[in-house]
């Protein structure tokens, strides 16, 4: 049986995966209800990712500038829109930033998730609401820790987070499960591998490397470049989340992955070749920019996901090959100079300040 929600509250919908998810739901599914995007608009958010959604779905898409750490403001949103589904993406998301300043990660990722759970409990359980509800928590494979050369992360792998980011996400996963077991809150959780694709803030490996190549800047590879990540095209992550919220039993956790492991250095070289080809340069032109730099402290060696559960139970399948996904991504960054310029110049953040006020309590 498929669930048919009337209002989905998406947190972090102005970020990379959240924006792709909202676009996916409106443009590629049968969904006929409304989406409320709740986002604080931190440095990694960009409402311009959703300009066409604002235009095409005027009466079905709403934006609320709200910090999920602000329970009173969030309460107003729950009261006003009465969502029957929450898809929770909002987070501080970058490991390097969590090493430099962990506090924001603890606040948003743990306390912010706690606030959302409390409000879902208040409006869905305590008020005894009758229609079917679901709280979906979007998490990462990094909660499982670091793998050696062999082995995989399964849904049953014990948690072993090693960065402030992954520890804060692990904390939020535990809270979500606790609300299921203790209060019967209807929840699902997904733990996904590294995403890439359009609209990703250029601090993560793939967009950072592409933009540095375009500016002929050094390409900083941490340590010996032999750390391994499992890459998934963002739209395939979105389709997995959509299938989970539509069809999964409550209380379930799913791993989502690309089954596509790459050593960082091999991936950077591959990207160099794709950008060179698109820019009419010689194959090795950008490789001279590769620069090995000091390693990230506590750098997890390898992530690799087994995602047989979602493939078997929900019949989810990836639709984009890595080759194809990388080419689409490079094209997107090459074609969206304005988007890049507005982020880099601070123009976007000035525009936000002028046009969007925080939701009043
Ligand atoms: P992102 O940094 O691009 O976007 C995060 C969004 O959350 C931004 O729009 C930001 O403004 C918003 N946000 C941050 N703090 C907030 C707060 N206090 N209140 C309201 N909004 C707030 O991150 P992303 O890459 O899109 O990641 C989205 C989710 O997916 C995160 O939960 C992350 O842990 C998870 N995830 C990401 C990846 C990946 O490879 N990027 C992989 C697996 C899981
Ligand atoms: P990142 O995109 O930050 O994702 P995560 O740390 O969540 O996996 O990094 C992906 C990999 O690339 C990771 O092993 C760290 C490495 N990396 C670099 O070598 N150089 C860089 O400039 C960045 C941002 C990451």
PDB file of N, CA, C and O in Angstrom, residues 172-218:
ATOM      1  N   UNK A 172      21.513  11.665  16.667  1.00  0.00           N
ATOM      2  CA  UNK A 172      20.149  11.936  16.186  1.00  0.00           C
ATOM      3  C   UNK A 172      19.461  10.637  15.757  1.00  0.00           C
ATOM      4  O   UNK A 172      18.274  10.451  16.018  1.00  0.00           O
ATOM      5  N   UNK A 173      20.199   9.722  15.141  1.00  0.00           N
ATOM      6  CA  UNK A 173      19.593   8.422  14.752  1.00  0.00           C
ATOM      7  C   UNK A 173      19.056   7.700  15.997  1.00  0.00           C
ATOM      8  O   UNK A 173      17.949   7.158  15.998  1.00  0.00           O
ATOM      9  N   UNK A 174      19.873   7.704  17.063  1.00  0.00           N
ATOM     10  CA  UNK A 174      19.453   7.012  18.294  1.00  0.00           C
ATOM     11  C   UNK A 174      18.182   7.633  18.867  1.00  0.00           C
ATOM     12  O   UNK A 174      17.282   6.935  19.332  1.00  0.00           O
ATOM     13  N   UNK A 175      18.127   8.994  18.821  1.00  0.00           N
ATOM     14  CA  UNK A 175      16.927   9.663  19.347  1.00  0.00           C
ATOM     15  C   UNK A 175      15.691   9.270  18.546  1.00  0.00           C
ATOM     16  O   UNK A 175      14.629   9.006  19.116  1.00  0.00           O
ATOM     17  N   UNK A 176      15.837   9.243  17.219  1.00  0.00           N
ATOM     18  CA  UNK A 176      14.688   8.903  16.366  1.00  0.00           C
ATOM     19  C   UNK A 176      14.200   7.486  16.710  1.00  0.00           C
ATOM     20  O   UNK A 176      13.001   7.248  16.892  1.00  0.00           O
ATOM     21  N   UNK A 177      15.136   6.558  16.847  1.00  0.00           N
ATOM     22  CA  UNK A 177      14.738   5.173  17.206  1.00  0.00           C
ATOM     23  C   UNK A 177      14.100   5.120  18.596  1.00  0.00           C
ATOM     24  O   UNK A 177      13.145   4.386  18.826  1.00  0.00           O
ATOM     25  N   UNK A 178      14.640   5.937  19.507  1.00  0.00           N
ATOM     26  CA  UNK A 178      14.086   5.944  20.874  1.00  0.00           C
ATOM     27  C   UNK A 178      12.633   6.421  20.858  1.00  0.00           C
ATOM     28  O   UNK A 178      11.797   5.886  21.590  1.00  0.00           O
ATOM     29  N   UNK A 179      12.311   7.407  20.015  1.00  0.00           N
ATOM     30  CA  UNK A 179      10.923   7.900  19.950  1.00  0.00           C
ATOM     31  C   UNK A 179       9.996   6.850  19.335  1.00  0.00           C
ATOM     32  O   UNK A 179       8.811   6.810  19.650  1.00  0.00           O
ATOM     33  N   UNK A 180      10.537   6.017  18.497  1.00  0.00           N
ATOM     34  CA  UNK A 180       9.727   4.913  17.933  1.00  0.00           C
ATOM     35  C   UNK A 180       9.419   3.896  19.031  1.00  0.00           C
ATOM     36  O   UNK A 180       8.267   3.544  19.267  1.00  0.00           O
ATOM     37  N   UNK A 181      10.471   3.470  19.726  1.00  0.00           N
ATOM     38  CA  UNK A 181      10.269   2.412  20.722  1.00  0.00           C
ATOM     39  C   UNK A 181       9.495   2.912  21.941  1.00  0.00           C
ATOM     40  O   UNK A 181       8.678   2.201  22.502  1.00  0.00           O
ATOM     41  N   UNK A 182       9.784   4.154  22.360  1.00  0.00           N
ATOM     42  CA  UNK A 182       9.192   4.638  23.611  1.00  0.00           C
ATOM     43  C   UNK A 182       7.793   5.213  23.411  1.00  0.00           C
ATOM     44  O   UNK A 182       6.907   4.978  24.220  1.00  0.00           O
ATOM     45  N   UNK A 183       7.614   5.998  22.343  1.00  0.00           N
ATOM     46  CA  UNK A 183       6.332   6.713  22.194  1.00  0.00           C
ATOM     47  C   UNK A 183       5.509   6.207  21.010  1.00  0.00           C
ATOM     48  O   UNK A 183       4.487   6.817  20.668  1.00  0.00           O
ATOM     49  N   UNK A 184       6.010   5.175  20.316  1.00  0.00           N
ATOM     50  CA  UNK A 184       5.328   4.686  19.110  1.00  0.00           C
ATOM     51  C   UNK A 184       5.264   5.721  18.002  1.00  0.00           C
ATOM     52  O   UNK A 184       4.350   5.693  17.171  1.00  0.00           O
ATOM     53  N   UNK A 185       6.178   6.680  18.000  1.00  0.00           N
ATOM     54  CA  UNK A 185       6.189   7.640  16.896  1.00  0.00           C
ATOM     55  C   UNK A 185       6.519   6.872  15.605  1.00  0.00           C
ATOM     56  O   UNK A 185       7.474   6.101  15.576  1.00  0.00           O
ATOM     57  N   UNK A 186       5.720   7.062  14.544  1.00  0.00           N
ATOM     58  CA  UNK A 186       5.998   6.323  13.300  1.00  0.00           C
ATOM     59  C   UNK A 186       7.215   6.901  12.589  1.00  0.00           C
ATOM     60  O   UNK A 186       7.158   8.003  12.036  1.00  0.00           O
ATOM     61  N   UNK A 187       8.324   6.201  12.617  1.00  0.00           N
ATOM     62  CA  UNK A 187       9.565   6.722  12.037  1.00  0.00           C
ATOM     63  C   UNK A 187      10.150   5.730  11.029  1.00  0.00           C
ATOM     64  O   UNK A 187       9.871   4.529  11.082  1.00  0.00           O
ATOM     65  N   UNK A 188      10.967   6.274  10.135  1.00  0.00           N
ATOM     66  CA  UNK A 188      11.869   5.463   9.302  1.00  0.00           C
ATOM     67  C   UNK A 188      13.196   6.224   9.259  1.00  0.00           C
ATOM     68  O   UNK A 188      13.232   7.442   9.480  1.00  0.00           O
ATOM     69  N   UNK A 189      14.269   5.483   8.982  1.00  0.00           N
ATOM     70  CA  UNK A 189      15.609   6.101   8.926  1.00  0.00           C
ATOM     71  C   UNK A 189      16.318   5.583   7.684  1.00  0.00           C
ATOM     72  O   UNK A 189      16.164   4.416   7.315  1.00  0.00           O
ATOM     73  N   UNK A 190      17.092   6.472   7.026  1.00  0.00           N
ATOM     74  CA  UNK A 190      17.972   5.968   5.959  1.00  0.00           C
ATOM     75  C   UNK A 190      19.395   6.450   6.216  1.00  0.00           C
ATOM     76  O   UNK A 190      19.608   7.573   6.678  1.00  0.00           O
ATOM     77  N   UNK A 191      20.357   5.588   5.931  1.00  0.00           N
ATOM     78  CA  UNK A 191      21.787   5.925   6.069  1.00  0.00           C
ATOM     79  C   UNK A 191      22.410   5.795   4.688  1.00  0.00           C
ATOM     80  O   UNK A 191      22.510   4.694   4.146  1.00  0.00           O
ATOM     81  N   UNK A 192      22.801   6.941   4.147  1.00  0.00           N
ATOM     82  CA  UNK A 192      23.236   6.954   2.744  1.00  0.00           C
ATOM     83  C   UNK A 192      24.741   7.229   2.619  1.00  0.00           C
ATOM     84  O   UNK A 192      25.345   7.866   3.478  1.00  0.00           O
ATOM     85  N   UNK A 193      25.300   6.751   1.528  1.00  0.00           N
ATOM     86  CA  UNK A 193      26.723   6.999   1.247  1.00  0.00           C
ATOM     87  C   UNK A 193      26.897   8.403   0.633  1.00  0.00           C
ATOM     88  O   UNK A 193      25.934   9.158   0.518  1.00  0.00           O
ATOM     89  N   UNK A 194      28.119   8.749   0.212  1.00  0.00           N
ATOM     90  CA  UNK A 194      28.417  10.092  -0.305  1.00  0.00           C
ATOM     91  C   UNK A 194      27.603  10.419  -1.560  1.00  0.00           C
ATOM     92  O   UNK A 194      27.627   9.654  -2.515  1.00  0.00           O
ATOM     93  N   UNK A 195      26.924  11.560  -1.525  1.00  0.00           N
ATOM     94  CA  UNK A 195      26.137  12.021  -2.681  1.00  0.00           C
ATOM     95  C   UNK A 195      26.935  12.998  -3.520  1.00  0.00           C
ATOM     96  O   UNK A 195      27.806  13.710  -3.005  1.00  0.00           O
ATOM     97  N   UNK A 196      26.592  13.072  -4.808  1.00  0.00           N
ATOM     98  CA  UNK A 196      27.147  14.122  -5.667  1.00  0.00           C
ATOM     99  C   UNK A 196      26.064  14.481  -6.677  1.00  0.00           C
ATOM    100  O   UNK A 196      25.117  13.705  -6.905  1.00  0.00           O
ATOM    101  N   UNK A 197      26.204  15.659  -7.299  1.00  0.00           N
ATOM    102  CA  UNK A 197      25.231  16.079  -8.298  1.00  0.00           C
ATOM    103  C   UNK A 197      25.059  17.592  -8.275  1.00  0.00           C
ATOM    104  O   UNK A 197      25.777  18.290  -7.558  1.00  0.00           O
ATOM    105  N   UNK A 198      24.089  18.108  -9.042  1.00  0.00           N
ATOM    106  CA  UNK A 198      23.855  19.544  -9.095  1.00  0.00           C
ATOM    107  C   UNK A 198      23.469  20.137  -7.744  1.00  0.00           C
ATOM    108  O   UNK A 198      22.870  19.441  -6.922  1.00  0.00           O
ATOM    109  N   UNK A 199      23.794  21.393  -7.529  1.00  0.00           N
ATOM    110  CA  UNK A 199      23.431  22.195  -6.350  1.00  0.00           C
ATOM    111  C   UNK A 199      24.239  21.862  -5.094  1.00  0.00           C
ATOM    112  O   UNK A 199      23.889  22.288  -4.011  1.00  0.00           O
ATOM    113  N   UNK A 200      25.330  21.086  -5.217  1.00  0.00           N
ATOM    114  CA  UNK A 200      26.102  20.776  -4.002  1.00  0.00           C
ATOM    115  C   UNK A 200      27.044  21.923  -3.678  1.00  0.00           C
ATOM    116  O   UNK A 200      27.762  22.422  -4.559  1.00  0.00           O
ATOM    117  N   UNK A 201      27.057  22.334  -2.434  1.00  0.00           N
ATOM    118  CA  UNK A 201      27.898  23.462  -2.022  1.00  0.00           C
ATOM    119  C   UNK A 201      29.376  23.100  -2.228  1.00  0.00           C
ATOM    120  O   UNK A 201      29.817  22.012  -1.830  1.00  0.00           O
ATOM    121  N   UNK A 202      30.133  24.006  -2.860  1.00  0.00           N
ATOM    122  CA  UNK A 202      31.505  23.648  -3.257  1.00  0.00           C
ATOM    123  C   UNK A 202      32.532  23.627  -2.122  1.00  0.00           C
ATOM    124  O   UNK A 202      33.595  24.226  -2.217  1.00  0.00           O
ATOM    125  N   UNK A 203      32.179  22.881  -1.060  1.00  0.00           N
ATOM    126  CA  UNK A 203      33.170  22.585  -0.020  1.00  0.00           C
ATOM    127  C   UNK A 203      33.404  21.070   0.002  1.00  0.00           C
ATOM    128  O   UNK A 203      34.387  20.599   0.529  1.00  0.00           O
ATOM    129  N   UNK A 204      32.458  20.309  -0.592  1.00  0.00           N
ATOM    130  CA  UNK A 204      32.581  18.856  -0.644  1.00  0.00           C
ATOM    131  C   UNK A 204      33.460  18.484  -1.833  1.00  0.00           C
ATOM    132  O   UNK A 204      33.600  19.260  -2.796  1.00  0.00           O
ATOM    133  N   UNK A 205      34.030  17.278  -1.778  1.00  0.00           N
ATOM    134  CA  UNK A 205      35.117  16.923  -2.706  1.00  0.00           C
ATOM    135  C   UNK A 205      34.824  17.218  -4.187  1.00  0.00           C
ATOM    136  O   UNK A 205      35.596  17.925  -4.845  1.00  0.00           O
ATOM    137  N   UNK A 206      33.709  16.702  -4.697  1.00  0.00           N
ATOM    138  CA  UNK A 206      33.504  16.772  -6.159  1.00  0.00           C
ATOM    139  C   UNK A 206      33.307  18.209  -6.662  1.00  0.00           C
ATOM    140  O   UNK A 206      34.064  18.659  -7.537  1.00  0.00           O
ATOM    141  N   UNK A 207      32.358  18.986  -6.101  1.00  0.00           N
ATOM    142  CA  UNK A 207      32.235  20.364  -6.626  1.00  0.00           C
ATOM    143  C   UNK A 207      33.461  21.227  -6.339  1.00  0.00           C
ATOM    144  O   UNK A 207      33.826  22.088  -7.152  1.00  0.00           O
ATOM    145  N   UNK A 208      34.119  20.985  -5.189  1.00  0.00           N
ATOM    146  CA  UNK A 208      35.324  21.774  -4.880  1.00  0.00           C
ATOM    147  C   UNK A 208      36.392  21.565  -5.962  1.00  0.00           C
ATOM    148  O   UNK A 208      37.005  22.523  -6.463  1.00  0.00           O
ATOM    149  N   UNK A 209      36.583  20.295  -6.333  1.00  0.00           N
ATOM    150  CA  UNK A 209      37.610  19.996  -7.343  1.00  0.00           C
ATOM    151  C   UNK A 209      37.233  20.615  -8.692  1.00  0.00           C
ATOM    152  O   UNK A 209      38.074  21.204  -9.372  1.00  0.00           O
ATOM    153  N   UNK A 210      35.955  20.500  -9.064  1.00  0.00           N
ATOM    154  CA  UNK A 210      35.537  21.055 -10.372  1.00  0.00           C
ATOM    155  C   UNK A 210      35.790  22.569 -10.397  1.00  0.00           C
ATOM    156  O   UNK A 210      36.394  23.104 -11.335  1.00  0.00           O
ATOM    157  N   UNK A 211      35.361  23.255  -9.351  1.00  0.00           N
ATOM    158  CA  UNK A 211      35.501  24.713  -9.352  1.00  0.00           C
ATOM    159  C   UNK A 211      36.969  25.137  -9.285  1.00  0.00           C
ATOM    160  O   UNK A 211      37.367  26.109  -9.934  1.00  0.00           O
ATOM    161  N   UNK A 212      37.770  24.390  -8.506  1.00  0.00           N
ATOM    162  CA  UNK A 212      39.199  24.730  -8.471  1.00  0.00           C
ATOM    163  C   UNK A 212      39.845  24.563  -9.840  1.00  0.00           C
ATOM    164  O   UNK A 212      40.679  25.368 -10.246  1.00  0.00           O
ATOM    165  N   UNK A 213      39.430  23.516 -10.564  1.00  0.00           N
ATOM    166  CA  UNK A 213      39.990  23.331 -11.928  1.00  0.00           C
ATOM    167  C   UNK A 213      39.632  24.527 -12.799  1.00  0.00           C
ATOM    168  O   UNK A 213      40.492  25.050 -13.521  1.00  0.00           O
ATOM    169  N   UNK A 214      38.380  24.963 -12.695  1.00  0.00           N
ATOM    170  CA  UNK A 214      37.952  26.064 -13.564  1.00  0.00           C
ATOM    171  C   UNK A 214      38.732  27.344 -13.264  1.00  0.00           C
ATOM    172  O   UNK A 214      38.963  28.164 -14.138  1.00  0.00           O
ATOM    173  N   UNK A 215      39.162  27.483 -11.988  1.00  0.00           N
ATOM    174  CA  UNK A 215      39.946  28.675 -11.624  1.00  0.00           C
ATOM    175  C   UNK A 215      41.441  28.393 -11.637  1.00  0.00           C
ATOM    176  O   UNK A 215      42.231  29.224 -11.176  1.00  0.00           O
ATOM    177  N   UNK A 216      41.807  27.194 -12.090  1.00  0.00           N
ATOM    178  CA  UNK A 216      43.228  26.793 -12.142  1.00  0.00           C
ATOM    179  C   UNK A 216      43.902  26.906 -10.773  1.00  0.00           C
ATOM    180  O   UNK A 216      45.045  27.353 -10.656  1.00  0.00           O
ATOM    181  N   UNK A 217      43.157  26.516  -9.746  1.00  0.00           N
ATOM    182  CA  UNK A 217      43.695  26.530  -8.375  1.00  0.00           C
ATOM    183  C   UNK A 217      44.154  25.121  -8.019  1.00  0.00           C
ATOM    184  O   UNK A 217      43.666  24.146  -8.609  1.00  0.00           O
ATOM    185  N   UNK A 218      45.022  24.975  -6.979  1.00  0.00           N
ATOM    186  CA  UNK A 218      45.448  23.635  -6.569  1.00  0.00           C
ATOM    187  C   UNK A 218      44.258  22.749  -6.188  1.00  0.00           C
ATOM    188  O   UNK A 218      43.240  23.249  -5.694  1.00  0.00           O
TER     189      UNK A 218
END
